[in-house]
Amino acid sequence: MLTVKSKPTIIPTYNLTGDLLSYLKCPLQYRYYNKAALPPSKPVQLWFGEFIHGVMEEAYVRWKEDPRYKKFPWDWKNEIREIEEMINDRLNARGLHAYKKVFCEYKEGFEHPGKCGKLGHPHKFLVSERTDLAINSWGQHLFPLIEEVEIDLKGTREMINYQKNSDRSKYYGISGVADVISSIKIRDSPHGNLIIHYLHENPEIQRIIDATDQEEFEILIDYKGSRRPSSTLDLEGKTTEWHHHEWQILTYAGLRAQNKNAKPVIAGIIFYLNELFPSNRDLLDFQVEVKNGSTDVLPTGRDLMNINKWKHNRKKSQRSDNILSGELRSKRSIRIIPITQEKILESFSHFDNVVKDIEKSVQSEIRGNIIPSCWDARFIEKTCTACDAKTFCPNKECMRYSPQVP
Ligand SMILES: [Zn+2]
């Protein structure tokens, strides 16, 4: 006897960072990299992002479990380097490697110059300057507030304008992982905590706190291995990474609120960890943003003077902590996002639209159209320079990358 199998209900699930934010950067690049399951061609971005997450998590575990790690500052060579080596080994095993000259991958006593080009390993290169500052500046304020790490968040949404004949499913799934959830008692919080200080300083958060009789709140935290993006719309008037990061945090908050054990989430915090020790490229971007006023945390006094007169010099580069003060770098590395119900609903509806757009492109491809005609190509110089599809990309701005005829 034949059994009739019912058609399985497939709900496409979208990951917030891996799918939705990637798609928003550039739909066509997202299609080439993610949907075809091809690895990105420049895994260094991936290496650093994963590395800094791993380091912060391991640092927290040591702080929590080992009394020797309760005291700050931690010494880079004696306390932090071991964590770096452990996380790097783990990433190497997965085929992810750092660029040379941003991270020394050799252990003490290795007697060849190797990729570093000089003896005396371990070297404290750019990435290690950042881990040192991330642990010693934010770790000591953040670790005491941590309630849970790596929190899986999931939800189901209705597909907007569902069409029975063309849409794959009436619903879609949305998923993400929040790095940290902090729990704070607002009237009884640790004194001298810089994170609590920044929260209280924010008038919108203060209003949210004043409007409720709750005592305990949650804060969602996301580490980003990138610089603070420019806070304006792009040249075509479209939203950028800046806005998308905010939607991401608001959506996390919305998904978290569906958990019965959750306390009210009043804020999200993004740590843009590159800001703690900017690279030359980061300084160059910052210089442009300062000139055209397209970033929200601006330098004053000596910082302003230094960044304006700074000249990019490949051969003789100055340490960025000599150019920008610790105070400015710290302020630029933290972004506080107030959470309200209204803004959560808005962010969900932004992603509903993004999913609908992705589904439309998928349908168009299923109907047999060629890939570049199904997915938009968006020009963002930094993303495009590192893109595998740039030489044949249909975006007219990417013509600059087409092979030159001599
Ligand atoms: Zn080295």
Coordinates of N, CA, C and O in Angstrom, one line a residue, residues 9 47 50 108 112 119 129 140 145 194-195 197 213 249 269 274 294 297 303 375-376 392:
T9 N 6.0 21.1 5.9 CA 5.9 22.6 6.0 C 7.3 23.1 6.2 O 7.9 22.8 7.3
W47 N 37.7 36.2 10.8 CA 38.6 35.8 11.8 C 38.6 36.8 13.0 O 38.4 36.4 14.1
E50 N 35.2 36.7 15.0 CA 35.1 35.5 15.8 C 36.1 35.5 17.0 O 35.9 35.1 18.1
E108 N 55.9 32.1 22.7 CA 57.1 32.5 23.2 C 58.2 31.4 23.0 O 57.9 30.2 23.2
H112 N 62.2 31.7 15.0 CA 62.3 32.1 13.7 C 61.5 33.4 13.5 O 60.5 33.5 14.3
L119 N 62.2 38.6 15.3 CA 62.2 37.7 16.4 C 61.5 38.4 17.6 O 61.2 39.6 17.5
E129 N 46.5 44.8 20.7 CA 46.3 46.1 21.4 C 44.8 46.2 21.7 O 44.4 46.7 22.8
Q140 N 36.3 45.0 32.8 CA 36.2 45.2 34.3 C 34.8 45.8 34.7 O 34.3 45.6 35.8
L145 N 28.4 42.7 35.5 CA 26.9 42.9 35.2 C 26.4 41.7 34.4 O 25.2 41.6 34.2
L194 N 31.3 52.3 34.8 CA 31.2 53.2 33.6 C 30.0 52.9 32.7 O 29.5 53.8 32.2
I195 N 29.6 51.6 32.6 CA 28.5 51.3 31.8 C 27.2 51.8 32.4 O 26.4 52.4 31.7
H197 N 27.0 54.3 34.3 CA 27.1 55.7 34.2 C 26.6 56.2 32.8 O 25.8 57.1 32.7
D213 N 7.7 51.0 37.3 CA 7.9 50.9 38.7 C 8.8 49.6 38.9 O 9.0 49.2 40.1
I249 N 19.5 45.1 17.2 CA 19.4 45.1 18.7 C 18.0 45.1 19.2 O 17.6 44.4 20.1
I269 N 23.4 47.6 24.1 CA 24.7 48.2 24.0 C 25.5 47.5 22.9 O 25.6 46.3 22.9
N274 N 36.9 48.0 17.4 CA 38.1 48.6 16.6 C 38.4 50.0 17.1 O 39.5 50.5 17.0
S294 N 29.7 63.4 9.5 CA 28.8 62.2 9.4 C 29.0 61.2 10.4 O 28.7 60.0 10.2
V297 N 29.8 60.8 17.3 CA 30.7 61.1 18.4 C 32.0 61.8 17.8 O 32.8 61.2 17.2
D303 N 42.2 66.3 20.2 CA 41.8 65.2 19.3 C 41.4 65.7 18.0 O 41.8 65.1 16.9
W375 N 18.8 39.8 -8.1 CA 19.3 40.4 -6.8 C 19.9 41.8 -7.1 O 20.7 41.9 -8.0
D376 N 19.5 42.8 -6.3 CA 20.1 44.2 -6.5 C 21.6 44.1 -6.1 O 22.0 43.4 -5.3
F392 N 32.6 41.6 -12.3 CA 31.4 41.4 -13.3 C 30.1 41.9 -12.7 O 29.0 41.6 -13.1

